[in-house]
Coordinates of C-alpha atoms in Angstrom, one line a residue:
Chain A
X212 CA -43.4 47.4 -25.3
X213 CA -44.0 44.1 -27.4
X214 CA -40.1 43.9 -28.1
X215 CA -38.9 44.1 -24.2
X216 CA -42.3 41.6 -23.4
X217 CA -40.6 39.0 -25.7
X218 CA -36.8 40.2 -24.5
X219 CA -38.2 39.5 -20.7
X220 CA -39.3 36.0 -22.0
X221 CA -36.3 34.6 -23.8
X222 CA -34.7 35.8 -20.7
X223 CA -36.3 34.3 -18.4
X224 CA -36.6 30.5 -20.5
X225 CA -33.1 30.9 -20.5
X226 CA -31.9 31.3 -17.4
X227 CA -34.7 28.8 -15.8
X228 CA -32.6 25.7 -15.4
X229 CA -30.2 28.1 -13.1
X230 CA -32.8 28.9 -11.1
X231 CA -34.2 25.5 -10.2
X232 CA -32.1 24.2 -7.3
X233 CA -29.9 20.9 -8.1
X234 CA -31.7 18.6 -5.7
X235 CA -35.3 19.6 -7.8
X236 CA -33.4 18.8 -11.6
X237 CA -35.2 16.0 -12.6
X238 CA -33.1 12.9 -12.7
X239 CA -32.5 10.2 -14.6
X240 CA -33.7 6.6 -14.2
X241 CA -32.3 3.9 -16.4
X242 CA -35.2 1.9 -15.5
X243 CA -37.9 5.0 -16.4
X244 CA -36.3 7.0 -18.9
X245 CA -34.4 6.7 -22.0
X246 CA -30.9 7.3 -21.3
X247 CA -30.3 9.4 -24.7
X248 CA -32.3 12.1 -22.6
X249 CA -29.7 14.5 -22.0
X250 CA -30.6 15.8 -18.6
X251 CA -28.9 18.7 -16.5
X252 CA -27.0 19.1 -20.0
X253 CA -23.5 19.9 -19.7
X254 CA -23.9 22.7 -22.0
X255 CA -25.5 24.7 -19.8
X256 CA -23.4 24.8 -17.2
X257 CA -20.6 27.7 -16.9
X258 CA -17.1 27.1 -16.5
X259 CA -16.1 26.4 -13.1
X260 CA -19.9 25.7 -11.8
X261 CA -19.8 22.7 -9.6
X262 CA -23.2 20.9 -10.6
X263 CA -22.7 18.3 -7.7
X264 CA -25.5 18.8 -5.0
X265 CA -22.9 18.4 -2.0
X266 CA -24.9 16.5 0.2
X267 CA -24.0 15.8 4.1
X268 CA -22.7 12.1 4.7
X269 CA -22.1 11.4 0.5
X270 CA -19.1 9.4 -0.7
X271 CA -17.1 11.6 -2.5
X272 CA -14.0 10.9 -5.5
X273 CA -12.7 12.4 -8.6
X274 CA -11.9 9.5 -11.5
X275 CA -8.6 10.2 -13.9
X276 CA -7.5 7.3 -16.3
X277 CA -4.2 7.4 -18.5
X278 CA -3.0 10.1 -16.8
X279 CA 0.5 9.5 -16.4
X280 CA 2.3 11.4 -19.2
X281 CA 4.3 13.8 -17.0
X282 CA 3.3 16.7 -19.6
X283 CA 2.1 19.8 -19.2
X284 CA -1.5 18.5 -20.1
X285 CA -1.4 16.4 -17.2
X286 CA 0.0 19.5 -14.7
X287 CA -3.2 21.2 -16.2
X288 CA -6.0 18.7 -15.5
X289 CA -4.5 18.3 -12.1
X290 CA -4.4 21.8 -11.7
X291 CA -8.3 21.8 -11.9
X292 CA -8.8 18.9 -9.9
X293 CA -7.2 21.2 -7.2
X294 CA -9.1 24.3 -7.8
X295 CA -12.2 22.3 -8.1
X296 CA -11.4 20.4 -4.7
X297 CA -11.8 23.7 -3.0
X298 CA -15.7 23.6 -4.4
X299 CA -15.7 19.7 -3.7
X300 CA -13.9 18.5 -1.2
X301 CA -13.4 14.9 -2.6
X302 CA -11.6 12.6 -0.4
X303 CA -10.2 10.4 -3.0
X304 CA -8.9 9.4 -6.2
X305 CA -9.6 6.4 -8.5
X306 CA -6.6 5.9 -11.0
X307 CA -7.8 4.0 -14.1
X308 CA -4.2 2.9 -15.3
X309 CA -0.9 4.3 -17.4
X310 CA -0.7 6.2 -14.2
X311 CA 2.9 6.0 -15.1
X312 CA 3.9 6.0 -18.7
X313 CA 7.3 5.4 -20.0
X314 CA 9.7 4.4 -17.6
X315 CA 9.9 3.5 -13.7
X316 CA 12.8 5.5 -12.5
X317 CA 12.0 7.6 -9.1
X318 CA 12.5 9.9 -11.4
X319 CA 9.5 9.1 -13.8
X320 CA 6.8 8.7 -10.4
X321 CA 7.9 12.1 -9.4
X322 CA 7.3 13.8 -12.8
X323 CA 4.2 11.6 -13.4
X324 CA 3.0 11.4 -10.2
X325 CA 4.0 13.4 -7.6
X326 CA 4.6 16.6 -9.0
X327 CA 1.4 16.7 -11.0
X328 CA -0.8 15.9 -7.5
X329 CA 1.4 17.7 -5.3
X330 CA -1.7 19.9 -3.8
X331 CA -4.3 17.4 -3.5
X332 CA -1.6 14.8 -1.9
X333 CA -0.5 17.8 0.5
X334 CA -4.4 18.3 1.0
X335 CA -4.5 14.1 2.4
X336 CA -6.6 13.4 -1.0
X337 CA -6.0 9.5 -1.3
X338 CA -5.2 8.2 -4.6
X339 CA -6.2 4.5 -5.4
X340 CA -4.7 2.7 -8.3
X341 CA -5.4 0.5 -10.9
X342 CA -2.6 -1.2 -13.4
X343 CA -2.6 0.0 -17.0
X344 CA -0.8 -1.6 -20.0
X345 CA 2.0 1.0 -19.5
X346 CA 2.5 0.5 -15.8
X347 CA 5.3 -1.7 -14.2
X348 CA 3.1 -4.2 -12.2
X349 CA 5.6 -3.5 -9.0
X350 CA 4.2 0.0 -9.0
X351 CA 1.8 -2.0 -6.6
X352 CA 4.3 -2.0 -4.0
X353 CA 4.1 2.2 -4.3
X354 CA 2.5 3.0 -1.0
X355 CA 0.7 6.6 -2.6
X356 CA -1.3 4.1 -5.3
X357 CA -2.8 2.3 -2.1
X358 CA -2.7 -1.1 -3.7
X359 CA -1.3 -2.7 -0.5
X360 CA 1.2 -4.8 -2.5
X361 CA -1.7 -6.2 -4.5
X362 CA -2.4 -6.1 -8.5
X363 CA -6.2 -6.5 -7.6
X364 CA -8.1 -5.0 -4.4
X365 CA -10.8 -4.0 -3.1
X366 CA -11.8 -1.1 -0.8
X367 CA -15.2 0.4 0.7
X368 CA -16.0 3.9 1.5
X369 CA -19.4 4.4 3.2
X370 CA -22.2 2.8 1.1
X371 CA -19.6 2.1 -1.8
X372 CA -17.6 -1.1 -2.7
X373 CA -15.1 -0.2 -4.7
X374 CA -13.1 -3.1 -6.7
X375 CA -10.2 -2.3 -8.4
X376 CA -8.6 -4.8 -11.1
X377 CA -5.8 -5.9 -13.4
X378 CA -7.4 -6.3 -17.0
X379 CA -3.8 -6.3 -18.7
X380 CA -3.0 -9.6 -17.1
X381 CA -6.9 -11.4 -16.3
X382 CA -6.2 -15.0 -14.6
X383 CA -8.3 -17.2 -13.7
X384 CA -7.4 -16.4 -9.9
X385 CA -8.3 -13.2 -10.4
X386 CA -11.7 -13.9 -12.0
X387 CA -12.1 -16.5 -8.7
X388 CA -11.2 -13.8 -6.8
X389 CA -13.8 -11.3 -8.1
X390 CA -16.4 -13.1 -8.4
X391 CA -15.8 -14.2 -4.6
X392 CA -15.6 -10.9 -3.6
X393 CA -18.4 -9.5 -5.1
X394 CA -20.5 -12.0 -4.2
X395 CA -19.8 -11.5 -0.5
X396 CA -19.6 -7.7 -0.8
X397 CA -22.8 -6.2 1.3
X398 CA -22.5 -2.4 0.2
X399 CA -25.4 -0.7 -1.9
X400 CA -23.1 0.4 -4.6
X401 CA -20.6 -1.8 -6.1
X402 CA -18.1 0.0 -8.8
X403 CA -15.4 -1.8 -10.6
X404 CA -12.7 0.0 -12.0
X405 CA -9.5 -1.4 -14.0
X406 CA -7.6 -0.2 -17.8
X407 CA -9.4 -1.6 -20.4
X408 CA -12.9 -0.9 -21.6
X409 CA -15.5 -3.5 -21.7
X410 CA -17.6 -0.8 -23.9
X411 CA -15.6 2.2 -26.3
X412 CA -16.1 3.9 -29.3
X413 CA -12.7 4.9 -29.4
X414 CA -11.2 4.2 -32.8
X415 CA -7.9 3.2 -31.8
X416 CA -8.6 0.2 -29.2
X417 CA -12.2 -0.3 -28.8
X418 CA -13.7 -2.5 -27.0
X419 CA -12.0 -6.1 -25.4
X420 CA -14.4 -8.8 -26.4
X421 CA -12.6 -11.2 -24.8
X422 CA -12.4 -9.5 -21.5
X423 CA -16.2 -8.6 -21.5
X424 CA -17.1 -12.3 -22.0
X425 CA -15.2 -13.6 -19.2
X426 CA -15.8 -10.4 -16.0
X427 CA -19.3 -9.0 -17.2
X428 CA -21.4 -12.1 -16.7
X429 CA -19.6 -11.8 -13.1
X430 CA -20.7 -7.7 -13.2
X431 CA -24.5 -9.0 -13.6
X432 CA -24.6 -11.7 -12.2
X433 CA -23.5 -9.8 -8.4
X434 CA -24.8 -6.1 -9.1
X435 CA -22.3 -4.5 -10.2
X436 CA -23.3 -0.6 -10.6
X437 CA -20.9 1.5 -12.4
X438 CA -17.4 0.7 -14.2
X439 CA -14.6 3.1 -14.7
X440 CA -12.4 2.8 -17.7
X441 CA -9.4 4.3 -19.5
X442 CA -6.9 3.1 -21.9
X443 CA -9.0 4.9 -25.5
X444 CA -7.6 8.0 -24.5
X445 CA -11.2 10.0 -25.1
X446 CA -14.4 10.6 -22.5
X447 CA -17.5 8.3 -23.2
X448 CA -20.4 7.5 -21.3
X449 CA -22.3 4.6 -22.5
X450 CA -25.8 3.5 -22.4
X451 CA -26.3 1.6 -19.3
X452 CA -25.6 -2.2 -20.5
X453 CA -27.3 -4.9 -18.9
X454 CA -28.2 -2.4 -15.8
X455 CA -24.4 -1.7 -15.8
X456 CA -23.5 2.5 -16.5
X457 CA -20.1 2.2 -18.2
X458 CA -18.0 5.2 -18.8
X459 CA -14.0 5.5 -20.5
X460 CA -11.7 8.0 -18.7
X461 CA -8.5 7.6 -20.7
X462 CA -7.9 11.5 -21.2
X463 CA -6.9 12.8 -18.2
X464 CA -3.3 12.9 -19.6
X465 CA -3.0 11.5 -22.7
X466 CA -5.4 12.7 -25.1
X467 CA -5.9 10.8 -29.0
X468 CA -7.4 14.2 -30.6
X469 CA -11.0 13.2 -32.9
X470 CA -11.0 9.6 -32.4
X471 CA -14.7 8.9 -31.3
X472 CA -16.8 7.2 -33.2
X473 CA -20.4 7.7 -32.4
X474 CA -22.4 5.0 -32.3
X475 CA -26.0 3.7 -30.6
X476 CA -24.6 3.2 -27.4
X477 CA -22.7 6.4 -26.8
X478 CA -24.7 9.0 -24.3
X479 CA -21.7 11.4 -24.4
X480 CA -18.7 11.9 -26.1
X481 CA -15.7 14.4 -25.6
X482 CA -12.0 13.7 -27.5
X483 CA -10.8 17.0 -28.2
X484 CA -9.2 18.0 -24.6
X485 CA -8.0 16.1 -21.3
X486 CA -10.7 15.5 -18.6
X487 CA -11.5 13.8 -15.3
X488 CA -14.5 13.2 -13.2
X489 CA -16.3 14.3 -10.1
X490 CA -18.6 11.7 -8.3
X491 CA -20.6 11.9 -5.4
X492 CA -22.5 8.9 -4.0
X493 CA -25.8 10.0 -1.6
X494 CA -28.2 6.5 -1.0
X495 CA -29.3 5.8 -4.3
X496 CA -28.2 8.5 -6.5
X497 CA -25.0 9.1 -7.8
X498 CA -24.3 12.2 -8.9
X499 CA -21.2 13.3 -11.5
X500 CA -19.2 15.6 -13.4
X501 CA -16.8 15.4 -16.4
X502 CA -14.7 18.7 -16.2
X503 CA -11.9 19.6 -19.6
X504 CA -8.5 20.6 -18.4
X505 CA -9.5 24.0 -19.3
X506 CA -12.7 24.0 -16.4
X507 CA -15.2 23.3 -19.2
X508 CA -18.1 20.8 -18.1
X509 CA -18.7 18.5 -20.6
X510 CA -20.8 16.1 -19.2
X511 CA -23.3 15.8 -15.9
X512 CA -26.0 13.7 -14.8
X513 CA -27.9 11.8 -11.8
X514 CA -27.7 8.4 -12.2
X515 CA -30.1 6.2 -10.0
X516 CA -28.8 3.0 -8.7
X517 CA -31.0 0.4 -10.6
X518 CA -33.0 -2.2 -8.3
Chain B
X817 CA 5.4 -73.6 -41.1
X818 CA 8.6 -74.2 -39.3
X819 CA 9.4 -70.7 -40.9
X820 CA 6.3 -69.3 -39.3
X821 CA 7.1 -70.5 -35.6
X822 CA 10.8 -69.5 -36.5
X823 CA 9.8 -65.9 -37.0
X824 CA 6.8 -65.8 -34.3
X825 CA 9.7 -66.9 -31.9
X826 CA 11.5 -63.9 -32.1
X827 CA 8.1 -61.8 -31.9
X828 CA 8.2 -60.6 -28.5
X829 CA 12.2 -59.9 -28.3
X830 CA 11.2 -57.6 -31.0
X831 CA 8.3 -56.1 -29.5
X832 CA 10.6 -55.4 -26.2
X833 CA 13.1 -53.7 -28.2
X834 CA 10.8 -51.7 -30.3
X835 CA 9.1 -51.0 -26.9
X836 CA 12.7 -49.5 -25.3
X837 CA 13.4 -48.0 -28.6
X838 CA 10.6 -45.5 -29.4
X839 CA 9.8 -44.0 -26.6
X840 CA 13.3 -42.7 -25.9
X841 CA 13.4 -42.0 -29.3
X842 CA 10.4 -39.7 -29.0
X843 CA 11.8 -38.2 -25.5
X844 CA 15.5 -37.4 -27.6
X845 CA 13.8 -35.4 -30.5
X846 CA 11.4 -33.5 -27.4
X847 CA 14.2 -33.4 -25.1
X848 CA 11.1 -34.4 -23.0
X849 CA 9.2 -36.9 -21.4
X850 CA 9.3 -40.4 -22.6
X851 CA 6.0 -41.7 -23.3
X852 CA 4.6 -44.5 -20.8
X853 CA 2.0 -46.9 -21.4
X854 CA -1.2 -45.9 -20.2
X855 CA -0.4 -42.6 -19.3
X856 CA -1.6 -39.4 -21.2
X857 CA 1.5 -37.8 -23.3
X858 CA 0.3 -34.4 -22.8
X859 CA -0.2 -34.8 -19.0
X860 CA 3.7 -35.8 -18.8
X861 CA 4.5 -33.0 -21.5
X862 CA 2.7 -30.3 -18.8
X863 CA 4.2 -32.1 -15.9
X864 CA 7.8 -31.1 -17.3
X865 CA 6.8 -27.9 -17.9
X866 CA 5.8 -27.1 -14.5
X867 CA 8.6 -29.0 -13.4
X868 CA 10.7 -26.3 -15.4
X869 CA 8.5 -23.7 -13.9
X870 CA 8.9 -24.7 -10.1
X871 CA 12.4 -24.8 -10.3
X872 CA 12.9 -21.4 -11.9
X873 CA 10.5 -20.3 -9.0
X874 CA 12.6 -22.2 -6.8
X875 CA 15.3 -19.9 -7.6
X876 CA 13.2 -16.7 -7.3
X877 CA 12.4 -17.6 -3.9
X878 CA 15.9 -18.1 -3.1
X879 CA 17.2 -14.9 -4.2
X880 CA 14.5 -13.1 -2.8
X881 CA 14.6 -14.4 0.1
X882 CA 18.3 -13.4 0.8
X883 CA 17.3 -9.6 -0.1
X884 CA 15.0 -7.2 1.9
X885 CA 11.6 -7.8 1.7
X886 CA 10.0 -5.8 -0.4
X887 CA 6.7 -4.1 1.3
X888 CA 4.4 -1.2 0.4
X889 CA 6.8 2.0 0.3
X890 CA 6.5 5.9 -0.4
X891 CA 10.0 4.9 -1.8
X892 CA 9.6 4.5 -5.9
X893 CA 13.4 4.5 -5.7
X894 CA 13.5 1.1 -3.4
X895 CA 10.9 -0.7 -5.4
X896 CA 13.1 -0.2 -8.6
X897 CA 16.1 -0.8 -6.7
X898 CA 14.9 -4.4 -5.4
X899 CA 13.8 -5.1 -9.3
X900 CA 17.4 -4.6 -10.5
X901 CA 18.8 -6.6 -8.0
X902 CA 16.8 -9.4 -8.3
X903 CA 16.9 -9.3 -11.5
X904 CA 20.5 -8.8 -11.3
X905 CA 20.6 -11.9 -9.2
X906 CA 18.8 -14.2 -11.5
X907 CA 20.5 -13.3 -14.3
X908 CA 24.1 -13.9 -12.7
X909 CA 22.4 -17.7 -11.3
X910 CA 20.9 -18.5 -14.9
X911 CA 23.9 -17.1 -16.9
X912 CA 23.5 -18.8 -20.4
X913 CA 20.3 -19.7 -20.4
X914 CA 18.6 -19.9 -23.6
X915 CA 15.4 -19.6 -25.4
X916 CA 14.0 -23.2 -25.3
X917 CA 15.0 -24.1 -21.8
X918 CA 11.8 -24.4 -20.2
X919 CA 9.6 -24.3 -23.6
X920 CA 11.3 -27.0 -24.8
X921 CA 9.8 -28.5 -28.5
X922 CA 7.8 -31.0 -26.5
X923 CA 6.4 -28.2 -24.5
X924 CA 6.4 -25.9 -27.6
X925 CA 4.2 -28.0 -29.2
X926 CA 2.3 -29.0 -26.6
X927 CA 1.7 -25.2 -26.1
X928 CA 0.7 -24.7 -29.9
X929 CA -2.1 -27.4 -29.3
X930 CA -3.3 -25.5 -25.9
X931 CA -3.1 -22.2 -28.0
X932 CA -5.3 -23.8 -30.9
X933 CA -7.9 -25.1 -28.4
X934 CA -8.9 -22.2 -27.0
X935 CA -9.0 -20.2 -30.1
X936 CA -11.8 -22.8 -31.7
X937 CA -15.1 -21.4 -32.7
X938 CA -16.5 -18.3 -31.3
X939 CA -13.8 -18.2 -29.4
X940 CA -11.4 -17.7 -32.2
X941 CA -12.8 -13.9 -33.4
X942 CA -13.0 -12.9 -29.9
X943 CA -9.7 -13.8 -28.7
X944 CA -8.1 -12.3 -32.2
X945 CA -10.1 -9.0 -31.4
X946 CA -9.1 -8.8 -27.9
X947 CA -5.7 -9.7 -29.0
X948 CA -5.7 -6.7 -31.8
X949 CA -6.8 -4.3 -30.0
X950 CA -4.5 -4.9 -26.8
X951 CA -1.8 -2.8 -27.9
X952 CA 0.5 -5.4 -29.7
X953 CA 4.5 -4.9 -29.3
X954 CA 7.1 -5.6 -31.4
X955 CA 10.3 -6.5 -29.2
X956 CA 13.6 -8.5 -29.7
X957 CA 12.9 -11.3 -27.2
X958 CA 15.8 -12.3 -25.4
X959 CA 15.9 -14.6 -22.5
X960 CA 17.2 -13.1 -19.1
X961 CA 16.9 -9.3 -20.6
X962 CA 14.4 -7.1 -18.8
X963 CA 11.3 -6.3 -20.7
X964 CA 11.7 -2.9 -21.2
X965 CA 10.0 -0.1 -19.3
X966 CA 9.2 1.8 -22.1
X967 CA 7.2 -1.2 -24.2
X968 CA 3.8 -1.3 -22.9
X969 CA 2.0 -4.8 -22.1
X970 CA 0.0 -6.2 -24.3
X971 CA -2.8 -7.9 -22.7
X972 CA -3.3 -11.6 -22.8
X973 CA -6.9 -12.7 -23.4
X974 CA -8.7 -14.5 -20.4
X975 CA -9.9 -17.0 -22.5
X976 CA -6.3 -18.2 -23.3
X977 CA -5.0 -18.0 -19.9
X978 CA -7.6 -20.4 -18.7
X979 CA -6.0 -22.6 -21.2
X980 CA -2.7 -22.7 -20.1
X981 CA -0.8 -24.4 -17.0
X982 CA -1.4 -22.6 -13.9
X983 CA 1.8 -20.6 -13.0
X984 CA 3.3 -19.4 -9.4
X985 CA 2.4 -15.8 -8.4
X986 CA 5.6 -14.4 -9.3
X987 CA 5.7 -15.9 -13.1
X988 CA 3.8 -14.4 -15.7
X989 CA 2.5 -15.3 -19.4
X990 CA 2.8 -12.4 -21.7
X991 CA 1.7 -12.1 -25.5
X992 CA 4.4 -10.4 -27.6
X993 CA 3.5 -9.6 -31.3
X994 CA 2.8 -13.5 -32.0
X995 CA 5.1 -15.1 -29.0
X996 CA 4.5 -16.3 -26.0
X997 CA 6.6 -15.4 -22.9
X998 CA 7.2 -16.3 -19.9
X999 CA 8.1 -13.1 -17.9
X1000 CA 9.2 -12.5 -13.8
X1001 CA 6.8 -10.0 -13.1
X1002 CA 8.5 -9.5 -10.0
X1003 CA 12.4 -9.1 -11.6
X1004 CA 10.7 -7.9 -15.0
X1005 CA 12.8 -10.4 -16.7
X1006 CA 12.3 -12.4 -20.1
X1007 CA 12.7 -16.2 -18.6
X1008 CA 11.6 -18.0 -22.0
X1009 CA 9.8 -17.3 -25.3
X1010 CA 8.0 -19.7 -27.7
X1011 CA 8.5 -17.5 -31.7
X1012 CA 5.3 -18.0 -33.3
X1013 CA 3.0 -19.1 -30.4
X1014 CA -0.2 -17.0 -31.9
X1015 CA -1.7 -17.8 -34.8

């Protein structure tokens, strides 16, 4: 009687956080609690749960970064990105550059490109791109990247501003050009997204000090939210710097196996498979989902917009 | 004394030569601007430069504007097509050009100095880092060759751009290993290269 007592209990403490509905998951403030907290923990979710709440009127995308290797890795990721669009019907895709690696024949945007997203392009998901260090800079003229001729853009989608730039090549134009643009910007989330990582504990690039000197003070200074990178080809999310959350996305293709190397700042790590994101934007939460090319969530959280 | 006013006569026919002389003696060994009194050398050195600049753009815009305009298209096949021909096109109107055309050593130097401003103290590690871990390329630089699709870009530091003369949309500074080149981003083509640009 004792033994099925204490079977009943394990039981039951483990299946709790399955019961709770997503909406009542306590969430994560950078401003309240410590962002090391680990909440909604990817390890508990099964493969192919969507832990994304779904909510009427929210902005919806899926993030992939250094994807463009034409390989069957890159046919798998996209491969989930489809299945999973049947569970969440993003609208959207942000491209975090080396959408194209390689070569820019016709032939190269079909393998790398078209082929890849065929389903979620015949679906009407948009794809909006930014230039990678691997990337022809006239791929800008490719109507399916949405960059409207331009190497730097910007773009809003309900209560999100979203500003895509050209780190390879940062001119002073350019940082004139941000810095007017996010200052006018009047949306409630504002999320920058370009190649190279301000933040990564990727062993093979890291960070770009330079880069971070000249656009973050710009990111502070006018609110910037969230910023999506690539080019370490790994998952990180980082501890929220300076009210910014900062995460890498440079393995949704290409994929530099073990080359993390944890430090303070890292929240969560993954660089032994491919992945790519889910987001949802609903007021002041935004809600995501780091899925492997296998289906395998590796990472999920609430994050609140800070004031 | 007589010597004295002898000698002081000839003092400013000298001082006109010697005036004549070394300037265009200084402009010769640049193949650059001749210095003028009261006017800031390295103003006249970045003058030629963007002289050199504007009329290479000159020439872009020329080309270009004889071809079809090339707008936002679900055609990959047309964007690479109007790259090749334009670069095609420059190529054919600069046929032997050569590395030191536009960077000429006035401007090569001139360039060096720019470069070592902007990499003075805390600067200096940053820029190096940034410059590091940017994905550095080795590649035969050859003036009017395409840079080659399957070399990636290695990114040039905001730090030194602001240091350097403002260029037209279509030109382009790129770091290459330790050179610094002036690329077409619109043709993709190598326009000029100064060897040894980053320390």
């Amino acid at each position: 009687m004792r033994r099925a007592v204490f079977i009943l209990l394990v039981a039951g403490l483990a299946l709790a956080p399955w019961v709770l509905p997503t909406q009542d998951r306590p969430s994560v403030s950078a401003s309240t609690a410590p962002f090391q907290r680990q909440v909604n923990s990817a390890a508990q979710v099964p493969p192919s749960e969507l832990t994304l709440p779904l909510k009427p009127g929210s902005v919806r995308f899926a993030v992939i970064g250094d994807s463009g290797t034409g390989d069957r890795n890159q046919f798998e990721v996209a491969g989930q990105m489809a299945k999973y669009h049947e569970k969440f019907p993003f609208n959207f895709v942000i491209m975090l550059g080396d959408n194209i690696y390689g070569g820019d024949t016709p032939g190269d945007y079909k393998k790398k490109f078209e082929l890849p997203y065929k389903t979620l392009l015949d679906a009407g998901v948009k794809f909006y791109a930014s230039l990678g260090n691997h990337d022809n800079p006239n791929e800008r003229f490719y109507a399916p990247f949405n960059m409207s001729g331009e190497r730097y853009y910007t773009f809003t989608k309900g209560n999100v501003g979203f500003f895509a730039l050209d780190s390879t090549y940062m001119k002073p134009e350019q940082l004139a050009w941000i810095e007017q643009h996010l200052q006018s910007a009047d949306s409630a989330w504002k999320i920058c997204f370009f190649h190279h990582a301000l933040y990564s504990d990727g062993k093979y690039h890291g960070p770009d000090p330079d880069l971070r000197a000249r656009i973050e003070p710009l990111f502070v200074k006018y609110g910037v939210d969230v910023v999506f990178s690539g080019h370490d080809h790994v998952y990180e999310r980082i501890k929220p710097q300076h009210g910014i959350y900062y995460f890498v996305v440079g393995n949704s293709g290409a994929l530099r196996s073990r080359n993390l190397k944890p430090s303070a700042q890292m929240i969560k790590g993954f660089d032994t498979d491919r992945a790519f994101m889910l987001v949802e934007v609903a007021g002041d939460e935004l809600y995501f989902q780091t899925i492997s090319r296998t289906g395998k969530t590796v990472d999920s959280d609430t994050l609140i917009k800070q004031p | 004394m007589a010597t004295r006013m002898k000698s002081l006569k000839f003092f400013p026919v000298v001082t006109c030569i010697l005036a004549l002389v070394l300037p265009a003696s200084r402009a010769l060994k640049g193949q650059g601007v001749p210095a003028q009194e009261g006017v800031n050398l390295d103003a006249l050195i970045i003058q030629d430069f963007e002289n050199r600049v504007s009329e290479y753009a000159k020439l872009h815009k020329a080309i270009d504007a004889k071809m079809p305009a090339l707008k936002p298209t679900d055609s990959s096949e047309k964007i690479t097509q109007h790259q090749h021909e334009l670069a095609e096109q420059i190529r054919k109107a600069r046929q032997g050009a050569k590395q030191g055309d536009i960077f000429t050593p006035q401007i090569h130097a001139e360039f060096h100095r720019l470069i070592a401003i902007a990499m003075q103290g805390q600067a200096a590690a940053r820029i190096s880092t940034s410059l590091r871990r940017a994905e550095p390329v080795r590649l035969r630089l050859q003036v009017n060759a395409d840079y080659p699709a399957n070399v990636p870009l290695q990114s040039t530091p905001p730090s030194l751009l602001m240091n350097l003369p403002k260029l037209p949309e279509e030109i382009e500074y790129r770091v290459v290993g330790n050179s610094l080149v002036l690329c077409d981003a619109h043709a993709n083509l190598i326009i000029d290269f100064v060897p040894g640009a980053i320390p």
